[in-house]
């Protein structure tokens, strides 16, 4: 007899001995589908377009946890996205009849800006896909202008994060093999060198820009703007993995948890992933993105930065 669920009925065949085994297979399928869905959303972030992307706002707490709230935004990268959402929903009084959502004194919150990887990566500088009139200086100026805009709206405490050492990721390693973010052979050696140069060059521009802003606002004792050396902190984790990664297997800073066996088919992503217990052993989630544990480590160190005790 066919079960009440038509979906289950269509999956049950005479060779299957029990409905339980079918349910288990369905659960595994749904788990893989969920991973693929989130992978696809991540993949959309690497596409240069005006279409929607999924970005997260993260609240840094003393424990280093990073609760997040995702939102679809109409623009991507440093020009819009999170900063525009922050202004719209948390600073401006859209109704003119009620207080803004973020109704706390400027002295009691810190604006942390951490963006730029996609701006220098594939489909942009790495592959010479940027617009003809966009330079690394353009990217730095845009980030620094975002700080100026937020300052004009009343925010007073800022941290600007540098780019990470992109050359440590598999996507920008010396490997020329296809991967899910670039499913074709490429010059891995060239990408590796360019990733190193672009990240370091942009970081120098950002660091100098923050220094200039600090000088410009030095007459405002209530204003603070600092540079967080994310690049150096990631190198610290990479060079001393046992201090930062504590999953059920030895720390791994060269591999990644999330697997996509076929670079031409994102539907296979999730097959062969590390286990939940193993996740905190990895520095990287996939070929480009940091892992959850790396995010926790970063949040804890930025909290130390806010307290004034971080060397980064």
PDB file of C-alpha atoms in Angstrom:
ATOM      1  CA  UNK A   1       0.000   0.000   0.000  1.00  0.00           C
ATOM      2  CA  UNK A   2       1.192   3.481  -0.815  1.00  0.00           C
ATOM      3  CA  UNK A   3       2.050   5.651   2.244  1.00  0.00           C
ATOM      4  CA  UNK A   4       0.045   8.828   2.753  1.00  0.00           C
ATOM      5  CA  UNK A   5       2.967  10.926   1.555  1.00  0.00           C
ATOM      6  CA  UNK A   6       3.082  10.864  -2.242  1.00  0.00           C
ATOM      7  CA  UNK A   7       6.749  11.829  -2.073  1.00  0.00           C
ATOM      8  CA  UNK A   8       7.548   8.811   0.065  1.00  0.00           C
ATOM      9  CA  UNK A   9       5.428   6.636  -2.166  1.00  0.00           C
ATOM     10  CA  UNK A  10       7.406   7.633  -5.217  1.00  0.00           C
ATOM     11  CA  UNK A  11      10.671   6.737  -3.491  1.00  0.00           C
ATOM     12  CA  UNK A  12       9.671   3.313  -2.156  1.00  0.00           C
ATOM     13  CA  UNK A  13      10.519   0.463  -4.510  1.00  0.00           C
ATOM     14  CA  UNK A  14      10.024  -3.305  -4.173  1.00  0.00           C
ATOM     15  CA  UNK A  15      13.727  -3.702  -3.408  1.00  0.00           C
ATOM     16  CA  UNK A  16      13.526  -1.548  -0.267  1.00  0.00           C
ATOM     17  CA  UNK A  17      12.833  -3.522   2.844  1.00  0.00           C
ATOM     18  CA  UNK A  18      11.509  -0.779   5.087  1.00  0.00           C
ATOM     19  CA  UNK A  19      10.154   2.717   5.111  1.00  0.00           C
ATOM     20  CA  UNK A  20      12.775   3.583   7.734  1.00  0.00           C
ATOM     21  CA  UNK A  21      15.612   3.166   5.261  1.00  0.00           C
ATOM     22  CA  UNK A  22      13.796   5.445   2.823  1.00  0.00           C
ATOM     23  CA  UNK A  23      13.329   8.096   5.488  1.00  0.00           C
ATOM     24  CA  UNK A  24      17.028   7.924   6.343  1.00  0.00           C
ATOM     25  CA  UNK A  25      17.901   8.387   2.689  1.00  0.00           C
ATOM     26  CA  UNK A  26      15.541  11.339   2.487  1.00  0.00           C
ATOM     27  CA  UNK A  27      17.115  12.916   5.568  1.00  0.00           C
ATOM     28  CA  UNK A  28      20.568  12.556   4.012  1.00  0.00           C
ATOM     29  CA  UNK A  29      19.265  14.043   0.770  1.00  0.00           C
ATOM     30  CA  UNK A  30      17.703  16.998   2.586  1.00  0.00           C
ATOM     31  CA  UNK A  31      20.911  17.587   4.535  1.00  0.00           C
ATOM     32  CA  UNK A  32      22.925  17.701   1.313  1.00  0.00           C
ATOM     33  CA  UNK A  33      20.314  19.937  -0.313  1.00  0.00           C
ATOM     34  CA  UNK A  34      20.481  22.374   2.600  1.00  0.00           C
ATOM     35  CA  UNK A  35      24.266  22.554   2.305  1.00  0.00           C
ATOM     36  CA  UNK A  36      23.973  23.077  -1.446  1.00  0.00           C
ATOM     37  CA  UNK A  37      21.459  25.888  -0.919  1.00  0.00           C
ATOM     38  CA  UNK A  38      23.765  27.780   1.403  1.00  0.00           C
ATOM     39  CA  UNK A  39      26.683  27.043  -0.899  1.00  0.00           C
ATOM     40  CA  UNK A  40      24.774  28.574  -3.814  1.00  0.00           C
ATOM     41  CA  UNK A  41      24.062  31.700  -1.775  1.00  0.00           C
ATOM     42  CA  UNK A  42      27.760  31.937  -0.996  1.00  0.00           C
ATOM     43  CA  UNK A  43      28.612  31.449  -4.656  1.00  0.00           C
ATOM     44  CA  UNK A  44      26.311  34.325  -5.615  1.00  0.00           C
ATOM     45  CA  UNK A  45      28.476  36.661  -3.568  1.00  0.00           C
ATOM     46  CA  UNK A  46      31.387  36.115  -5.941  1.00  0.00           C
ATOM     47  CA  UNK A  47      29.442  37.215  -9.022  1.00  0.00           C
ATOM     48  CA  UNK A  48      29.891  40.814 -10.123  1.00  0.00           C
ATOM     49  CA  UNK A  49      26.328  41.976 -10.593  1.00  0.00           C
ATOM     50  CA  UNK A  50      23.681  44.227  -9.168  1.00  0.00           C
ATOM     51  CA  UNK A  51      21.607  41.262  -8.119  1.00  0.00           C
ATOM     52  CA  UNK A  52      20.872  40.343  -4.512  1.00  0.00           C
ATOM     53  CA  UNK A  53      23.470  38.801  -2.267  1.00  0.00           C
ATOM     54  CA  UNK A  54      23.259  37.459   1.249  1.00  0.00           C
ATOM     55  CA  UNK A  55      25.315  39.302   3.825  1.00  0.00           C
ATOM     56  CA  UNK A  56      25.453  38.899   7.569  1.00  0.00           C
ATOM     57  CA  UNK A  57      25.580  41.346  10.416  1.00  0.00           C
ATOM     58  CA  UNK A  58      27.557  39.985  13.338  1.00  0.00           C
ATOM     59  CA  UNK A  59      27.421  41.064  16.945  1.00  0.00           C
ATOM     60  CA  UNK A  60      30.706  40.541  18.757  1.00  0.00           C
ATOM     61  CA  UNK A  61      30.385  39.546  22.392  1.00  0.00           C
ATOM     62  CA  UNK A  62      32.997  38.958  25.114  1.00  0.00           C
ATOM     63  CA  UNK A  63      32.732  35.203  24.558  1.00  0.00           C
ATOM     64  CA  UNK A  64      33.749  35.615  20.959  1.00  0.00           C
ATOM     65  CA  UNK A  65      30.463  34.363  19.566  1.00  0.00           C
ATOM     66  CA  UNK A  66      29.037  36.008  16.482  1.00  0.00           C
ATOM     67  CA  UNK A  67      25.226  35.924  16.318  1.00  0.00           C
ATOM     68  CA  UNK A  68      24.189  36.920  12.843  1.00  0.00           C
ATOM     69  CA  UNK A  69      21.194  38.188  10.968  1.00  0.00           C
ATOM     70  CA  UNK A  70      21.085  37.689   7.219  1.00  0.00           C
ATOM     71  CA  UNK A  71      19.462  40.076   4.809  1.00  0.00           C
ATOM     72  CA  UNK A  72      19.131  40.304   1.062  1.00  0.00           C
ATOM     73  CA  UNK A  73      20.524  43.588  -0.210  1.00  0.00           C
ATOM     74  CA  UNK A  74      20.170  45.170  -3.664  1.00  0.00           C
ATOM     75  CA  UNK A  75      23.839  46.058  -4.138  1.00  0.00           C
ATOM     76  CA  UNK A  76      27.096  44.329  -3.376  1.00  0.00           C
ATOM     77  CA  UNK A  77      30.590  45.091  -2.117  1.00  0.00           C
ATOM     78  CA  UNK A  78      31.773  48.322  -0.537  1.00  0.00           C
ATOM     79  CA  UNK A  79      29.390  50.693  -2.319  1.00  0.00           C
ATOM     80  CA  UNK A  80      26.211  49.406  -0.680  1.00  0.00           C
ATOM     81  CA  UNK A  81      25.077  46.322   1.155  1.00  0.00           C
ATOM     82  CA  UNK A  82      25.700  46.281   4.887  1.00  0.00           C
ATOM     83  CA  UNK A  83      26.584  49.941   5.304  1.00  0.00           C
ATOM     84  CA  UNK A  84      23.475  51.074   3.430  1.00  0.00           C
ATOM     85  CA  UNK A  85      21.302  48.677   5.443  1.00  0.00           C
ATOM     86  CA  UNK A  86      22.851  49.904   8.681  1.00  0.00           C
ATOM     87  CA  UNK A  87      22.026  53.493   7.783  1.00  0.00           C
ATOM     88  CA  UNK A  88      18.514  52.691   6.611  1.00  0.00           C
ATOM     89  CA  UNK A  89      17.426  50.475   9.479  1.00  0.00           C
ATOM     90  CA  UNK A  90      19.535  51.550  12.435  1.00  0.00           C
ATOM     91  CA  UNK A  91      20.518  55.178  12.035  1.00  0.00           C
ATOM     92  CA  UNK A  92      17.933  57.064  10.013  1.00  0.00           C
ATOM     93  CA  UNK A  93      14.462  57.621  11.398  1.00  0.00           C
ATOM     94  CA  UNK A  94      12.508  56.488   8.355  1.00  0.00           C
ATOM     95  CA  UNK A  95       9.066  57.131   9.866  1.00  0.00           C
ATOM     96  CA  UNK A  96       9.998  60.498  11.410  1.00  0.00           C
ATOM     97  CA  UNK A  97       7.679  59.528  14.259  1.00  0.00           C
ATOM     98  CA  UNK A  98       9.673  56.949  16.170  1.00  0.00           C
ATOM     99  CA  UNK A  99      13.284  56.574  17.306  1.00  0.00           C
ATOM    100  CA  UNK A 100      15.741  54.774  15.083  1.00  0.00           C
ATOM    101  CA  UNK A 101      16.186  51.055  15.657  1.00  0.00           C
ATOM    102  CA  UNK A 102      19.673  51.460  17.104  1.00  0.00           C
ATOM    103  CA  UNK A 103      18.601  53.828  19.867  1.00  0.00           C
ATOM    104  CA  UNK A 104      21.834  53.825  21.874  1.00  0.00           C
ATOM    105  CA  UNK A 105      24.459  56.525  22.415  1.00  0.00           C
ATOM    106  CA  UNK A 106      27.279  56.548  19.798  1.00  0.00           C
ATOM    107  CA  UNK A 107      29.823  56.020  22.562  1.00  0.00           C
ATOM    108  CA  UNK A 108      28.328  52.608  23.311  1.00  0.00           C
ATOM    109  CA  UNK A 109      28.788  50.836  19.985  1.00  0.00           C
ATOM    110  CA  UNK A 110      31.617  50.185  17.541  1.00  0.00           C
ATOM    111  CA  UNK A 111      31.236  50.047  13.765  1.00  0.00           C
ATOM    112  CA  UNK A 112      33.488  47.323  12.340  1.00  0.00           C
ATOM    113  CA  UNK A 113      33.937  47.282   8.558  1.00  0.00           C
ATOM    114  CA  UNK A 114      35.313  44.072   7.069  1.00  0.00           C
ATOM    115  CA  UNK A 115      34.991  43.783   3.309  1.00  0.00           C
ATOM    116  CA  UNK A 116      37.071  43.652   0.148  1.00  0.00           C
ATOM    117  CA  UNK A 117      37.872  40.017  -0.658  1.00  0.00           C
ATOM    118  CA  UNK A 118      35.460  39.806  -3.576  1.00  0.00           C
ATOM    119  CA  UNK A 119      36.577  43.198  -4.854  1.00  0.00           C
ATOM    120  CA  UNK A 120      40.109  41.945  -5.555  1.00  0.00           C
ATOM    121  CA  UNK A 121      39.249  38.298  -6.273  1.00  0.00           C
ATOM    122  CA  UNK A 122      38.042  36.298  -9.249  1.00  0.00           C
ATOM    123  CA  UNK A 123      35.830  38.194 -11.683  1.00  0.00           C
ATOM    124  CA  UNK A 124      37.658  41.311 -10.537  1.00  0.00           C
ATOM    125  CA  UNK A 125      41.355  42.127 -10.082  1.00  0.00           C
ATOM    126  CA  UNK A 126      42.675  38.550  -9.975  1.00  0.00           C
ATOM    127  CA  UNK A 127      41.200  37.816 -13.400  1.00  0.00           C
ATOM    128  CA  UNK A 128      41.372  41.404 -14.722  1.00  0.00           C
ATOM    129  CA  UNK A 129      37.589  41.629 -14.586  1.00  0.00           C
ATOM    130  CA  UNK A 130      37.319  44.972 -12.813  1.00  0.00           C
ATOM    131  CA  UNK A 131      35.942  48.038 -14.582  1.00  0.00           C
ATOM    132  CA  UNK A 132      38.571  50.010 -16.495  1.00  0.00           C
ATOM    133  CA  UNK A 133      38.305  52.980 -14.126  1.00  0.00           C
ATOM    134  CA  UNK A 134      38.509  51.029 -10.846  1.00  0.00           C
ATOM    135  CA  UNK A 135      41.830  50.804  -9.000  1.00  0.00           C
ATOM    136  CA  UNK A 136      42.888  49.542  -5.590  1.00  0.00           C
ATOM    137  CA  UNK A 137      42.856  53.176  -4.522  1.00  0.00           C
ATOM    138  CA  UNK A 138      39.194  53.329  -5.577  1.00  0.00           C
ATOM    139  CA  UNK A 139      38.386  50.410  -3.279  1.00  0.00           C
ATOM    140  CA  UNK A 140      40.221  51.973  -0.342  1.00  0.00           C
ATOM    141  CA  UNK A 141      38.624  55.371  -0.905  1.00  0.00           C
ATOM    142  CA  UNK A 142      35.177  53.790  -0.968  1.00  0.00           C
ATOM    143  CA  UNK A 143      35.695  52.007   2.357  1.00  0.00           C
ATOM    144  CA  UNK A 144      37.098  55.118   3.993  1.00  0.00           C
ATOM    145  CA  UNK A 145      34.220  57.200   2.636  1.00  0.00           C
ATOM    146  CA  UNK A 146      31.793  54.759   4.270  1.00  0.00           C
ATOM    147  CA  UNK A 147      33.424  55.588   7.605  1.00  0.00           C
ATOM    148  CA  UNK A 148      33.093  59.303   6.880  1.00  0.00           C
ATOM    149  CA  UNK A 149      29.423  58.871   6.001  1.00  0.00           C
ATOM    150  CA  UNK A 150      28.689  56.958   9.208  1.00  0.00           C
ATOM    151  CA  UNK A 151      30.621  59.548  11.212  1.00  0.00           C
ATOM    152  CA  UNK A 152      28.441  62.270   9.684  1.00  0.00           C
ATOM    153  CA  UNK A 153      25.375  60.327  10.832  1.00  0.00           C
ATOM    154  CA  UNK A 154      26.622  60.192  14.422  1.00  0.00           C
ATOM    155  CA  UNK A 155      28.688  57.007  14.761  1.00  0.00           C
ATOM    156  CA  UNK A 156      31.912  57.679  16.660  1.00  0.00           C
ATOM    157  CA  UNK A 157      33.856  54.423  17.115  1.00  0.00           C
ATOM    158  CA  UNK A 158      35.250  52.568  14.113  1.00  0.00           C
ATOM    159  CA  UNK A 159      37.439  49.567  13.353  1.00  0.00           C
ATOM    160  CA  UNK A 160      38.474  48.889   9.758  1.00  0.00           C
ATOM    161  CA  UNK A 161      39.638  45.333   9.095  1.00  0.00           C
ATOM    162  CA  UNK A 162      42.355  44.583   6.588  1.00  0.00           C
ATOM    163  CA  UNK A 163      41.982  41.877   3.966  1.00  0.00           C
ATOM    164  CA  UNK A 164      43.047  38.371   4.922  1.00  0.00           C
ATOM    165  CA  UNK A 165      46.112  36.685   3.327  1.00  0.00           C
ATOM    166  CA  UNK A 166      44.166  35.402   0.328  1.00  0.00           C
ATOM    167  CA  UNK A 167      47.149  33.411  -0.915  1.00  0.00           C
ATOM    168  CA  UNK A 168      46.597  30.991   1.990  1.00  0.00           C
ATOM    169  CA  UNK A 169      43.223  29.882   0.612  1.00  0.00           C
ATOM    170  CA  UNK A 170      42.992  26.988  -1.821  1.00  0.00           C
ATOM    171  CA  UNK A 171      41.333  29.203  -4.433  1.00  0.00           C
ATOM    172  CA  UNK A 172      44.403  31.444  -4.585  1.00  0.00           C
ATOM    173  CA  UNK A 173      47.031  28.791  -3.936  1.00  0.00           C
ATOM    174  CA  UNK A 174      49.615  27.665  -6.491  1.00  0.00           C
ATOM    175  CA  UNK A 175      47.202  24.989  -7.700  1.00  0.00           C
ATOM    176  CA  UNK A 176      45.837  25.470 -11.214  1.00  0.00           C
ATOM    177  CA  UNK A 177      43.145  22.808 -10.822  1.00  0.00           C
ATOM    178  CA  UNK A 178      39.484  23.714 -11.399  1.00  0.00           C
ATOM    179  CA  UNK A 179      37.324  24.331  -8.322  1.00  0.00           C
ATOM    180  CA  UNK A 180      33.744  25.290  -7.611  1.00  0.00           C
ATOM    181  CA  UNK A 181      34.530  29.025  -7.741  1.00  0.00           C
ATOM    182  CA  UNK A 182      36.491  28.774 -10.994  1.00  0.00           C
ATOM    183  CA  UNK A 183      35.631  25.482 -12.732  1.00  0.00           C
ATOM    184  CA  UNK A 184      38.403  25.702 -15.303  1.00  0.00           C
ATOM    185  CA  UNK A 185      42.154  25.343 -15.464  1.00  0.00           C
ATOM    186  CA  UNK A 186      43.968  28.574 -14.668  1.00  0.00           C
ATOM    187  CA  UNK A 187      47.442  29.885 -13.911  1.00  0.00           C
ATOM    188  CA  UNK A 188      47.618  29.104 -10.199  1.00  0.00           C
ATOM    189  CA  UNK A 189      51.113  30.514  -9.785  1.00  0.00           C
ATOM    190  CA  UNK A 190      49.995  33.819 -11.267  1.00  0.00           C
ATOM    191  CA  UNK A 191      46.826  33.951  -9.142  1.00  0.00           C
ATOM    192  CA  UNK A 192      48.860  33.163  -6.023  1.00  0.00           C
ATOM    193  CA  UNK A 193      51.249  36.063  -6.632  1.00  0.00           C
ATOM    194  CA  UNK A 194      48.463  38.470  -7.576  1.00  0.00           C
ATOM    195  CA  UNK A 195      46.421  37.576  -4.480  1.00  0.00           C
ATOM    196  CA  UNK A 196      49.437  38.316  -2.288  1.00  0.00           C
ATOM    197  CA  UNK A 197      50.176  41.608  -4.018  1.00  0.00           C
ATOM    198  CA  UNK A 198      46.609  42.892  -4.216  1.00  0.00           C
ATOM    199  CA  UNK A 199      45.792  42.087  -0.580  1.00  0.00           C
ATOM    200  CA  UNK A 200      48.977  43.683   0.742  1.00  0.00           C
ATOM    201  CA  UNK A 201      48.713  46.749  -1.484  1.00  0.00           C
ATOM    202  CA  UNK A 202      45.087  47.412  -0.551  1.00  0.00           C
ATOM    203  CA  UNK A 203      45.870  46.858   3.123  1.00  0.00           C
ATOM    204  CA  UNK A 204      48.581  49.517   3.019  1.00  0.00           C
ATOM    205  CA  UNK A 205      46.135  51.983   1.479  1.00  0.00           C
ATOM    206  CA  UNK A 206      43.527  51.186   4.130  1.00  0.00           C
ATOM    207  CA  UNK A 207      46.035  51.473   6.964  1.00  0.00           C
ATOM    208  CA  UNK A 208      47.253  54.861   5.723  1.00  0.00           C
ATOM    209  CA  UNK A 209      43.662  56.014   5.279  1.00  0.00           C
ATOM    210  CA  UNK A 210      42.749  55.093   8.847  1.00  0.00           C
ATOM    211  CA  UNK A 211      45.817  56.949  10.101  1.00  0.00           C
ATOM    212  CA  UNK A 212      44.735  60.035   8.158  1.00  0.00           C
ATOM    213  CA  UNK A 213      41.206  59.850   9.563  1.00  0.00           C
ATOM    214  CA  UNK A 214      42.574  59.526  13.101  1.00  0.00           C
ATOM    215  CA  UNK A 215      44.646  62.661  12.545  1.00  0.00           C
ATOM    216  CA  UNK A 216      41.699  64.497  11.020  1.00  0.00           C
ATOM    217  CA  UNK A 217      39.461  63.693  13.987  1.00  0.00           C
ATOM    218  CA  UNK A 218      42.053  64.011  16.757  1.00  0.00           C
ATOM    219  CA  UNK A 219      40.254  67.138  18.024  1.00  0.00           C
ATOM    220  CA  UNK A 220      37.197  64.960  18.721  1.00  0.00           C
ATOM    221  CA  UNK A 221      37.989  63.015  21.906  1.00  0.00           C
ATOM    222  CA  UNK A 222      34.773  61.046  21.544  1.00  0.00           C
ATOM    223  CA  UNK A 223      35.823  59.696  18.125  1.00  0.00           C
ATOM    224  CA  UNK A 224      38.017  56.623  17.661  1.00  0.00           C
ATOM    225  CA  UNK A 225      39.077  55.014  14.384  1.00  0.00           C
ATOM    226  CA  UNK A 226      41.453  52.032  14.371  1.00  0.00           C
ATOM    227  CA  UNK A 227      42.924  49.562  11.905  1.00  0.00           C
ATOM    228  CA  UNK A 228      42.648  45.840  12.685  1.00  0.00           C
ATOM    229  CA  UNK A 229      45.363  43.742  11.052  1.00  0.00           C
ATOM    230  CA  UNK A 230      43.238  40.766  10.025  1.00  0.00           C
ATOM    231  CA  UNK A 231      46.012  39.699   7.662  1.00  0.00           C
ATOM    232  CA  UNK A 232      48.500  39.247  10.508  1.00  0.00           C
ATOM    233  CA  UNK A 233      45.914  37.567  12.736  1.00  0.00           C
ATOM    234  CA  UNK A 234      45.137  34.984  10.044  1.00  0.00           C
ATOM    235  CA  UNK A 235      48.861  34.356   9.652  1.00  0.00           C
ATOM    236  CA  UNK A 236      49.010  33.800  13.415  1.00  0.00           C
ATOM    237  CA  UNK A 237      46.276  31.161  13.206  1.00  0.00           C
ATOM    238  CA  UNK A 238      47.915  29.572  10.159  1.00  0.00           C
ATOM    239  CA  UNK A 239      51.347  29.355  11.804  1.00  0.00           C
ATOM    240  CA  UNK A 240      50.095  28.225  15.241  1.00  0.00           C
ATOM    241  CA  UNK A 241      47.035  26.091  14.460  1.00  0.00           C
ATOM    242  CA  UNK A 242      47.009  24.083  17.685  1.00  0.00           C
ATOM    243  CA  UNK A 243      46.331  27.283  19.632  1.00  0.00           C
ATOM    244  CA  UNK A 244      43.177  28.060  17.663  1.00  0.00           C
ATOM    245  CA  UNK A 245      41.558  24.889  16.305  1.00  0.00           C
ATOM    246  CA  UNK A 246      40.232  22.207  18.625  1.00  0.00           C
ATOM    247  CA  UNK A 247      37.938  19.820  16.772  1.00  0.00           C
ATOM    248  CA  UNK A 248      38.009  16.044  17.004  1.00  0.00           C
ATOM    249  CA  UNK A 249      40.936  15.687  14.569  1.00  0.00           C
ATOM    250  CA  UNK A 250      44.326  17.436  14.389  1.00  0.00           C
ATOM    251  CA  UNK A 251      44.193  21.095  13.371  1.00  0.00           C
ATOM    252  CA  UNK A 252      44.076  21.578   9.609  1.00  0.00           C
ATOM    253  CA  UNK A 253      44.930  24.953   8.042  1.00  0.00           C
ATOM    254  CA  UNK A 254      45.580  23.797   4.469  1.00  0.00           C
ATOM    255  CA  UNK A 255      42.481  21.714   3.733  1.00  0.00           C
ATOM    256  CA  UNK A 256      38.823  22.640   4.149  1.00  0.00           C
ATOM    257  CA  UNK A 257      35.646  21.127   5.559  1.00  0.00           C
ATOM    258  CA  UNK A 258      33.107  21.696   2.777  1.00  0.00           C
ATOM    259  CA  UNK A 259      33.672  19.566  -0.314  1.00  0.00           C
ATOM    260  CA  UNK A 260      32.530  20.000  -3.911  1.00  0.00           C
ATOM    261  CA  UNK A 261      33.763  16.872  -5.738  1.00  0.00           C
ATOM    262  CA  UNK A 262      32.699  18.108  -9.180  1.00  0.00           C
ATOM    263  CA  UNK A 263      33.705  21.727  -9.885  1.00  0.00           C
ATOM    264  CA  UNK A 264      31.148  21.839 -12.698  1.00  0.00           C
ATOM    265  CA  UNK A 265      28.209  20.788 -10.539  1.00  0.00           C
ATOM    266  CA  UNK A 266      27.427  22.620  -7.307  1.00  0.00           C
ATOM    267  CA  UNK A 267      24.640  20.082  -6.668  1.00  0.00           C
ATOM    268  CA  UNK A 268      27.337  17.650  -5.528  1.00  0.00           C
ATOM    269  CA  UNK A 269      28.643  20.088  -2.920  1.00  0.00           C
ATOM    270  CA  UNK A 270      28.295  18.706   0.576  1.00  0.00           C
ATOM    271  CA  UNK A 271      29.166  15.131  -0.348  1.00  0.00           C
ATOM    272  CA  UNK A 272      32.268  14.236   1.640  1.00  0.00           C
ATOM    273  CA  UNK A 273      32.081  17.142   4.084  1.00  0.00           C
ATOM    274  CA  UNK A 274      33.854  16.855   7.405  1.00  0.00           C
ATOM    275  CA  UNK A 275      31.693  15.794  10.335  1.00  0.00           C
ATOM    276  CA  UNK A 276      30.200  18.217  12.818  1.00  0.00           C
ATOM    277  CA  UNK A 277      32.738  17.101  15.429  1.00  0.00           C
ATOM    278  CA  UNK A 278      35.604  17.752  13.007  1.00  0.00           C
ATOM    279  CA  UNK A 279      34.546  21.255  11.916  1.00  0.00           C
ATOM    280  CA  UNK A 280      36.405  23.142  14.619  1.00  0.00           C
ATOM    281  CA  UNK A 281      39.660  21.558  13.461  1.00  0.00           C
ATOM    282  CA  UNK A 282      39.555  23.467  10.173  1.00  0.00           C
ATOM    283  CA  UNK A 283      40.692  27.006   9.439  1.00  0.00           C
ATOM    284  CA  UNK A 284      38.736  27.057   6.170  1.00  0.00           C
ATOM    285  CA  UNK A 285      35.146  26.154   5.372  1.00  0.00           C
ATOM    286  CA  UNK A 286      35.752  25.815   1.632  1.00  0.00           C
ATOM    287  CA  UNK A 287      38.241  26.920  -1.033  1.00  0.00           C
ATOM    288  CA  UNK A 288      37.777  30.575  -0.064  1.00  0.00           C
ATOM    289  CA  UNK A 289      35.737  31.133   3.087  1.00  0.00           C
ATOM    290  CA  UNK A 290      36.933  30.871   6.709  1.00  0.00           C
ATOM    291  CA  UNK A 291      35.419  28.257   8.981  1.00  0.00           C
ATOM    292  CA  UNK A 292      33.084  28.800  11.926  1.00  0.00           C
ATOM    293  CA  UNK A 293      35.962  28.335  14.356  1.00  0.00           C
ATOM    294  CA  UNK A 294      38.020  30.927  12.491  1.00  0.00           C
ATOM    295  CA  UNK A 295      35.079  33.297  12.832  1.00  0.00           C
ATOM    296  CA  UNK A 296      34.934  32.692  16.574  1.00  0.00           C
ATOM    297  CA  UNK A 297      38.662  33.293  16.892  1.00  0.00           C
ATOM    298  CA  UNK A 298      38.379  36.516  14.911  1.00  0.00           C
ATOM    299  CA  UNK A 299      35.428  37.736  16.984  1.00  0.00           C
ATOM    300  CA  UNK A 300      37.320  37.085  20.216  1.00  0.00           C
ATOM    301  CA  UNK A 301      40.367  38.977  18.950  1.00  0.00           C
ATOM    302  CA  UNK A 302      38.308  41.942  17.764  1.00  0.00           C
ATOM    303  CA  UNK A 303      36.729  42.040  21.219  1.00  0.00           C
ATOM    304  CA  UNK A 304      40.258  42.259  22.596  1.00  0.00           C
ATOM    305  CA  UNK A 305      40.888  45.088  20.134  1.00  0.00           C
ATOM    306  CA  UNK A 306      37.861  46.939  21.460  1.00  0.00           C
ATOM    307  CA  UNK A 307      39.227  46.487  24.981  1.00  0.00           C
ATOM    308  CA  UNK A 308      42.592  47.849  23.849  1.00  0.00           C
ATOM    309  CA  UNK A 309      44.627  44.700  24.513  1.00  0.00           C
ATOM    310  CA  UNK A 310      45.038  43.171  21.024  1.00  0.00           C
ATOM    311  CA  UNK A 311      48.432  43.288  19.321  1.00  0.00           C
ATOM    312  CA  UNK A 312      46.626  43.320  15.981  1.00  0.00           C
TER     313      UNK A 312
END
